[in-house]
C-alpha positions as CSV (number, residue, x, y, z in Angstrom):
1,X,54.9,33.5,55.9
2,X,56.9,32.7,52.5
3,X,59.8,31.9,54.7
4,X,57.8,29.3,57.4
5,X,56.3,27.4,54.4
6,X,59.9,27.1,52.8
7,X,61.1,25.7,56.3
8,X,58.3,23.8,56.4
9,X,58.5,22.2,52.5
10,X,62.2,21.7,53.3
11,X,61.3,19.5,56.3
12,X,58.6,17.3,54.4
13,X,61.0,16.9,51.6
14,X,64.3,16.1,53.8
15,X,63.5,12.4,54.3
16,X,62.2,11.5,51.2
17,X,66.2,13.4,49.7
18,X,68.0,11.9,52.6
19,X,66.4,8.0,51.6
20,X,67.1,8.9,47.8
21,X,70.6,9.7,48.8
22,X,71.2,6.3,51.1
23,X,69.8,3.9,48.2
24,X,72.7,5.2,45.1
25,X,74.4,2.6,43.5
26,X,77.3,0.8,44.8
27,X,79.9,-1.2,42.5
28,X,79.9,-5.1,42.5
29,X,82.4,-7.0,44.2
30,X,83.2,-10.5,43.0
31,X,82.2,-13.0,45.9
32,X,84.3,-15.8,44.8
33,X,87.2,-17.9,47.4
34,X,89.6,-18.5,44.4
35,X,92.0,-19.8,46.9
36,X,90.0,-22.9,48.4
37,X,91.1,-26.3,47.4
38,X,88.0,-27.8,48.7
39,X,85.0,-27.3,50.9
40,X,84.2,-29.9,53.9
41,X,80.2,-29.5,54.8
42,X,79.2,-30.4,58.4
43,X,76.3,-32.0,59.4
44,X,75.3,-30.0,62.7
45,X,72.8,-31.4,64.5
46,X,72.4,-29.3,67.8
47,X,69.8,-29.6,70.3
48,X,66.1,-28.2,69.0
49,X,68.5,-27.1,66.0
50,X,70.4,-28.5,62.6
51,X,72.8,-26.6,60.7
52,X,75.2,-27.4,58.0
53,X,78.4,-25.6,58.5
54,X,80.7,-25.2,55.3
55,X,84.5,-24.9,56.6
56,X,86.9,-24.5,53.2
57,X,90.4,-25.7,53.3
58,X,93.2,-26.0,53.4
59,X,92.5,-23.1,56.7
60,X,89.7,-24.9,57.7
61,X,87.5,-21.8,58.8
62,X,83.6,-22.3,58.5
63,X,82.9,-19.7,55.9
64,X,79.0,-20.2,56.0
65,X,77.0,-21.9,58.1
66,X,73.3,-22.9,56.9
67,X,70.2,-23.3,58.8
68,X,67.9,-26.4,58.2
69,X,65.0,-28.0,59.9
70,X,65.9,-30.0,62.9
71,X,67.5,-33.6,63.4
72,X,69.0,-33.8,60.3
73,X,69.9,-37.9,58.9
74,X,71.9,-38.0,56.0
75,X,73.7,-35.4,53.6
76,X,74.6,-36.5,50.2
77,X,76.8,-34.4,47.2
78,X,75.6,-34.8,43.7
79,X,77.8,-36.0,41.2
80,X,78.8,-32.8,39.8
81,X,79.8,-31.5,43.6
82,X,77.3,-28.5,43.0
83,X,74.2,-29.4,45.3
84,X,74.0,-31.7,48.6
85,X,70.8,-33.2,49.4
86,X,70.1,-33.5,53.3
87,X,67.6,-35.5,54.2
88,X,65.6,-35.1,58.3
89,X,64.4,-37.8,60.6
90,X,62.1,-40.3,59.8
91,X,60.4,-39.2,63.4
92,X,58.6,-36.4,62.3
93,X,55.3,-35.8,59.8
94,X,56.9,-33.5,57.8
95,X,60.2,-34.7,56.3
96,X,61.8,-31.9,54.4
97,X,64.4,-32.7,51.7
98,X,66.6,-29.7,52.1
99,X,68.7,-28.9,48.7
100,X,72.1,-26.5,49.1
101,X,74.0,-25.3,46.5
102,X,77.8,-25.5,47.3
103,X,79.0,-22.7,45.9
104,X,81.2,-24.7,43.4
105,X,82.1,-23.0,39.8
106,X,84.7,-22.8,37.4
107,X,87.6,-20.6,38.9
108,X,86.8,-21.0,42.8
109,X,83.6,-21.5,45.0
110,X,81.2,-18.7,45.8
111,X,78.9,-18.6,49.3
112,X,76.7,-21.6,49.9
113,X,72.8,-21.0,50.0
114,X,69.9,-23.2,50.8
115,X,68.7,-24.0,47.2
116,X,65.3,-25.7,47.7
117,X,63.2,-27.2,50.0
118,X,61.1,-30.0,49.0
119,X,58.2,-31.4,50.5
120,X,57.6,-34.8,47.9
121,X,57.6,-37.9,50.4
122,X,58.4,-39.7,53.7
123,X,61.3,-41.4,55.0
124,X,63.4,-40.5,52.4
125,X,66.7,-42.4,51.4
126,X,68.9,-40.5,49.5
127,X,72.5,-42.1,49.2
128,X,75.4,-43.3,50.6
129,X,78.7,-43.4,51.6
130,X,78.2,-39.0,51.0
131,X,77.4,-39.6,47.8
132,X,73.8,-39.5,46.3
133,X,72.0,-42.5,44.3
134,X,72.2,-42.5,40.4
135,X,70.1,-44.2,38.1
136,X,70.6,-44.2,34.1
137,X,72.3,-40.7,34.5
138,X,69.8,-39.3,36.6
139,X,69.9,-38.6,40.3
140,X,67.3,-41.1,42.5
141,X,66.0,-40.8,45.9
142,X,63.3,-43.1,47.6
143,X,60.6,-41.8,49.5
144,X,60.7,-45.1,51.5
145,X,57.2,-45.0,53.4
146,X,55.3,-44.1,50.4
147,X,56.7,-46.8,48.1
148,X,57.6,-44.5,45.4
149,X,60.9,-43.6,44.1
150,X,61.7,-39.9,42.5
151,X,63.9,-40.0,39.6
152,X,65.1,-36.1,38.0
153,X,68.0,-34.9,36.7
154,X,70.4,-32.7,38.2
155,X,69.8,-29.6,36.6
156,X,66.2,-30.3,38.4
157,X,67.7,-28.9,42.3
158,X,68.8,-25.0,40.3
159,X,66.8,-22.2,42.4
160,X,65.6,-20.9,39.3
161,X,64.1,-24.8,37.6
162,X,61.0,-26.4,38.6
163,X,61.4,-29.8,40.2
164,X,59.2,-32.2,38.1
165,X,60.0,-35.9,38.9
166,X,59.3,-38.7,37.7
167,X,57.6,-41.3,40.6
168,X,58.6,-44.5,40.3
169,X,55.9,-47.0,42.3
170,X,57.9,-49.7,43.9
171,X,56.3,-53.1,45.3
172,X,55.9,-51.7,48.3
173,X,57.1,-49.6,51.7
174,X,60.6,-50.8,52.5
175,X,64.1,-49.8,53.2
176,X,65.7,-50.2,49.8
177,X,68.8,-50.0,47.7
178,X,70.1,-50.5,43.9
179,X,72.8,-52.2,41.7
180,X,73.4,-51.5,38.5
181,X,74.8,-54.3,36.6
182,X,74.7,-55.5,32.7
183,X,71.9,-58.0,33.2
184,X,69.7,-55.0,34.9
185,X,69.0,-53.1,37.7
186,X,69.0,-55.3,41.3
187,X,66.3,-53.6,43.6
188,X,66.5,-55.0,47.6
189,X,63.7,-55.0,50.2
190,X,65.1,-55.1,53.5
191,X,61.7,-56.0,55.2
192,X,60.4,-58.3,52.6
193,X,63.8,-60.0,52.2
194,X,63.8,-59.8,48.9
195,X,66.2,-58.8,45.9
196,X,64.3,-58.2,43.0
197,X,66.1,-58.4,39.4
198,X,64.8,-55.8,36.7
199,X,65.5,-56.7,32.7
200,X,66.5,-53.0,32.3
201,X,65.0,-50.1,34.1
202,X,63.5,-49.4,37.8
203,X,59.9,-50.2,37.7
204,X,60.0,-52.5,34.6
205,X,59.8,-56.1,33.9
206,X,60.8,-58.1,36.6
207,X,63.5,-60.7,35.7
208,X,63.7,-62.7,38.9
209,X,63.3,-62.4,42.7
210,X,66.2,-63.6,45.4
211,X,65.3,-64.2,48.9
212,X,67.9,-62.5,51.2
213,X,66.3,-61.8,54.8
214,X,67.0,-58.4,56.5
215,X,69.0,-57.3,53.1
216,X,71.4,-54.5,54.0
217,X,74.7,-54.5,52.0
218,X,75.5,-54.5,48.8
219,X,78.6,-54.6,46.3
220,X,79.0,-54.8,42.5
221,X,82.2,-56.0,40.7
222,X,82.2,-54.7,37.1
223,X,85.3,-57.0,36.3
224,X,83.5,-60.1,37.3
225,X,79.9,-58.8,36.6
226,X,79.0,-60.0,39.8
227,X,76.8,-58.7,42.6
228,X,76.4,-59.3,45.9
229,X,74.2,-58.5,48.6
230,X,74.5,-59.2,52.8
231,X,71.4,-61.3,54.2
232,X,70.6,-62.3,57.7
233,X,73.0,-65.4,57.8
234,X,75.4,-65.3,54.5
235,X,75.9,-63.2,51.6
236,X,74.2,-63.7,48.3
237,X,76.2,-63.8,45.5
238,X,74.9,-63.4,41.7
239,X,76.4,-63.8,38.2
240,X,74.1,-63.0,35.1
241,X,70.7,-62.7,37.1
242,X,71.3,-66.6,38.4
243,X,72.9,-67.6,41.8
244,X,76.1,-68.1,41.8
245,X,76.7,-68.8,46.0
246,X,75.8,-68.0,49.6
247,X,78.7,-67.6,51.4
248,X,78.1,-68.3,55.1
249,X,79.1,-65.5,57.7
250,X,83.1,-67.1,59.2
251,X,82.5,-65.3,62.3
252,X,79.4,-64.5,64.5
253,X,78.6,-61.3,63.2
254,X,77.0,-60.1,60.2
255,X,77.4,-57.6,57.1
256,X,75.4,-54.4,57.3
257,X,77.8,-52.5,54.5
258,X,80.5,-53.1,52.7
259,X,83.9,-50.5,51.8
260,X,85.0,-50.8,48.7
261,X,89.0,-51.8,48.2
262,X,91.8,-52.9,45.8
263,X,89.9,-55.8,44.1
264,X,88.2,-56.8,47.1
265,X,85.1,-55.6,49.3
266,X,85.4,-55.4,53.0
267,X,81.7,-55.9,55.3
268,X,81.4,-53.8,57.8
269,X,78.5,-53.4,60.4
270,X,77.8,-51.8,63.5
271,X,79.2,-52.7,66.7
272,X,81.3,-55.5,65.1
273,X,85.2,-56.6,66.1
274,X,85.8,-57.7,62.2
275,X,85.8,-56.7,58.8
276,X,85.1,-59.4,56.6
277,X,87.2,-59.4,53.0
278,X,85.2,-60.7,50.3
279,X,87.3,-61.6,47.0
280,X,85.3,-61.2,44.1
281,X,86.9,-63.8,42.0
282,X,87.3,-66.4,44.5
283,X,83.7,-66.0,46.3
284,X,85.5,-66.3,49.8
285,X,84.8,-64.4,53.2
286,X,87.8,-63.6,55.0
287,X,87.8,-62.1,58.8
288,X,90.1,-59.4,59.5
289,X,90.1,-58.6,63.4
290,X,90.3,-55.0,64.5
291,X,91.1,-55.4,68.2
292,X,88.2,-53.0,68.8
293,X,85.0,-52.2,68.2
294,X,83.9,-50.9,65.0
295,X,82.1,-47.3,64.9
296,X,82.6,-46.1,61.6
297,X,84.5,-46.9,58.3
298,X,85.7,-44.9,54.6
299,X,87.6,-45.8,51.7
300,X,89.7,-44.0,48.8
301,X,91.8,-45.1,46.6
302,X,94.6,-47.8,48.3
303,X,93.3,-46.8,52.1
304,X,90.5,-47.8,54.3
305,X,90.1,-45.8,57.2
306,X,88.4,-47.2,60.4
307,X,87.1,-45.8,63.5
308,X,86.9,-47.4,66.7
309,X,84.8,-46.8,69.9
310,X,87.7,-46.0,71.7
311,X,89.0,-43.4,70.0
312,X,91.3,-45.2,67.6
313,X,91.3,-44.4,63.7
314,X,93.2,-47.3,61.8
315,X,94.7,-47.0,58.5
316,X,95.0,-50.2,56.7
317,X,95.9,-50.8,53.3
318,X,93.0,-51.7,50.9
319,X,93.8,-54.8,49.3
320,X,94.1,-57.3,52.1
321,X,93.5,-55.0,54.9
322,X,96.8,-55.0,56.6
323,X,97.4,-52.2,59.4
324,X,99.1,-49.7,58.1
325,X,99.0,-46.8,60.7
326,X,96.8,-46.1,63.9
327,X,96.3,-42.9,65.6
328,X,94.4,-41.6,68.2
329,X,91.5,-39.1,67.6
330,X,90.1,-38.6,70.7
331,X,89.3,-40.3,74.1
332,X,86.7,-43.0,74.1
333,X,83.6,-41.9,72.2
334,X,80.0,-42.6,74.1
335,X,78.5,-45.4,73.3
336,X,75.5,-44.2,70.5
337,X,72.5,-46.1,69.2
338,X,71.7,-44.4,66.1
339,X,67.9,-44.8,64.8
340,X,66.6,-43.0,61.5
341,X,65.3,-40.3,63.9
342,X,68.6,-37.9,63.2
343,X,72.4,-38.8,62.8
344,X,74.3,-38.7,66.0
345,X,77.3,-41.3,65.2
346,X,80.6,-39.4,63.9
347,X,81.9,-39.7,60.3
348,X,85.0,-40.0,58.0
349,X,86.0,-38.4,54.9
350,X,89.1,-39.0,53.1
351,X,91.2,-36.5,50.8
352,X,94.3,-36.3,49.7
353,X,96.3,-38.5,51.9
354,X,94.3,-37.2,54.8
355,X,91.0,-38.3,57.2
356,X,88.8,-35.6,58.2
357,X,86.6,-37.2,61.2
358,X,84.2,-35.6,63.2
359,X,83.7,-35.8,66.9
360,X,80.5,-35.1,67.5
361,X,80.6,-35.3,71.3
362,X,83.2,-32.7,70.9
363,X,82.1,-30.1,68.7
364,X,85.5,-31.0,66.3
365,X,86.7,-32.1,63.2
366,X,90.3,-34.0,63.4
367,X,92.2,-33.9,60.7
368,X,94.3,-36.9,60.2
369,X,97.7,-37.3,58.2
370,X,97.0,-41.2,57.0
371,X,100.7,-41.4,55.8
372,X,102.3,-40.0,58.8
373,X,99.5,-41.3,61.4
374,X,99.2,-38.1,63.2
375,X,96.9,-35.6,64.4
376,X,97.5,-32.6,62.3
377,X,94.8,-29.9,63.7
378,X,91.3,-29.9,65.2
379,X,88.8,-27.8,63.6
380,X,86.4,-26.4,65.7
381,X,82.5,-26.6,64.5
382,X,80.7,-26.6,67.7
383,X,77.4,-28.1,68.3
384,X,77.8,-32.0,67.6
385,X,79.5,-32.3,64.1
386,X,78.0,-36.2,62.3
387,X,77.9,-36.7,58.4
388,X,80.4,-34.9,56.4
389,X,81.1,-34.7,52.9
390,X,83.5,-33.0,50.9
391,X,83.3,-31.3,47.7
392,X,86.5,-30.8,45.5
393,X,87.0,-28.4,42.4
């Protein structure tokens, strides 16, 4: 009997040992990629499905790839490079703000993770250009169909910090955007047509009001101290808080953004043949054809890269927009009609003498030697690759 009650105390006792045994300590390893020089983040907006792949270069392998809630619209870094900010579709009632941490430090980048996910406000506009909106040192996003804008500092997106706001009302539900400039803080309503002209902060006393019909465009020259914002039919240009000029459109086609080159500004829109040079200093509008249709456009440094519908990617020189190189990306790209329901159109992002552009109707990234106007590799995402942005050490 003693020796079935041992067999049978061994046999209770044998899992509980055996679970003790499978849960000792294992050493640490350091999870850190000292030998990326940077790490390119894919929007990846899949059918019924977003993610946001992380690929780190110079090998261009995706290292991490990040799920997110579907139909994803923009993705903006912060100014430190340590979080992005992706915003989803204007087409659905709950519009997350999705918050990942890059993975950036001091000595090499670590694995990305989802950081936050807010739920604050719809139709949210969060940047531009890849980059997110700053205000007085502090990041700004607008939750457009509320009227409110959300104003917090960086440190605000950590995993471990509480995210406490402050909610700026604005006149009221519009598609908006700011300049900064000495005289104060420009505020434009696209629906409205409206730039409004604050003495000093968002939200404060109103200086003066602009009209500029179907605003969407702006540029600010800090050597000049003039700003300037596309309307319907011209471009409104302003010196200390007073009009300085409305410069009519030279060609039949309006200004929906401008890229910003060697002391000048170059309007850019959808579906246009032109890029229109604006000089600063002189207060002229210049056309610059492009023998194609415009798709998508970038800047850095002495470059402007352009995308065309067929497939083209021009390099031109970003003073007076001369034609530099041009190199062929891929066949003709289908025709797109992007709405704020989710990105779909492809995007460019410059680094180091070199164009990343994505394809999304080909599940790749091209990488693009500007100097040499060449192909150098395709790196393969999958799904249907739109906004990119790249975060350096």
């Amino acid at each position: 009997m003693r020796r079935v009650w041992a067999l049978r105390s061994a046999w209770v006792f044998f899992p509980l040992w055996l679970t003790l045994l499978g849960h000792s300590a294992v050493p640490e390893r350091e999870e850190v990629y000292r030998e990326t020089q940077a790490r390119l983040f894919a929007l990846d907006n899949r059918a019924r499905e977003t993610q946001v792949a992380a690929l780190d270069l110079p090998w261009g392998e995706v290292v991490a790839r990040l799920s997110a809630p579907p139909r994803g619209m923009s993705l903006v870094a912060t100014p430190s490079g340590r979080y992005l900010l992706l915003s989803r579709g204007r087409d659905t009632d709950r519009q997350w703000l999705t918050v990942v941490w890059t993975g950036k430090e001091e000595g090499g980048f670590r694995r990305p993770v989802v950081a936050k996910s807010l739920l604050q406000g719809r139709g949210w506009n969060i940047g531009h250009g890849g980059q997110a909106y700053t205000h007085g040192g502090r990041l700004l996003i607008f939750a457009e169909r509320d009227g409110v804008a959300l104003l917090f500092p960086e440190e605000a997106l950590a995993p471990e910090a509480a995210f406490l706001p402050e909610r700026i009302p604005l006149p009221n539900p519009d598609h908006y955007h700011l300049v900064e400039a000495s005289e104060g803080t420009y505020l434009t309503l696209l629906a409205r047509g409206q730039v409004v002209l604050y003495r000093e902060r968002l939200g404060g006393e109103e200086a003066a009001r602009f009209p500029c019909p179907m605003e969407h465009g702006e540029a600010h020259d800090p050597g000049t101290g003039r700003s300037f914002f596309a309307c319907a039919r011209d471009v409104l240009a302003v010196e200390r808080g007073a009009v300085l000029t409305r410069l009519a459109y030279p060609v039949g086609e309006r200004i929906g953004a401008f890229l910003e080159g060697e002391g000048a500004f170059f309007g850019c829109s959808d579906a246009v043949t032109h890029l229109q040079r604006l000089e600063p200093r002189v207060l002229g509008l210049t056309p610059i054809p492009l023998g194609g249709v415009f798709l998508r456009g970038a800047s850095h440094g002495n470059r402007l890269y352009v995308l065309l519908q067929d497939g083209r990617l021009q390099v031109r020189e970003a003073r007076e927009g001369e034609l530099l190189k041009e190199v062929r990306v891929s066949r003709p790209l289908p025709e797109m009609d992007e709405d704020t329901g989710g990105a779909i159109l492809p995007d460019i992002v410059p680094w180091i003498g070199r164009a990343y552009v994505s394809l999304p109707h080909l599940g790749l990234v091209a990488e693009v030697d500007g100097e040499r106007g060449r192909v150098v590799r395709y790196l393969r995402v999958g799904g249907s690759p739109t906004r990119l942005v790249l975060v350096a050490p």
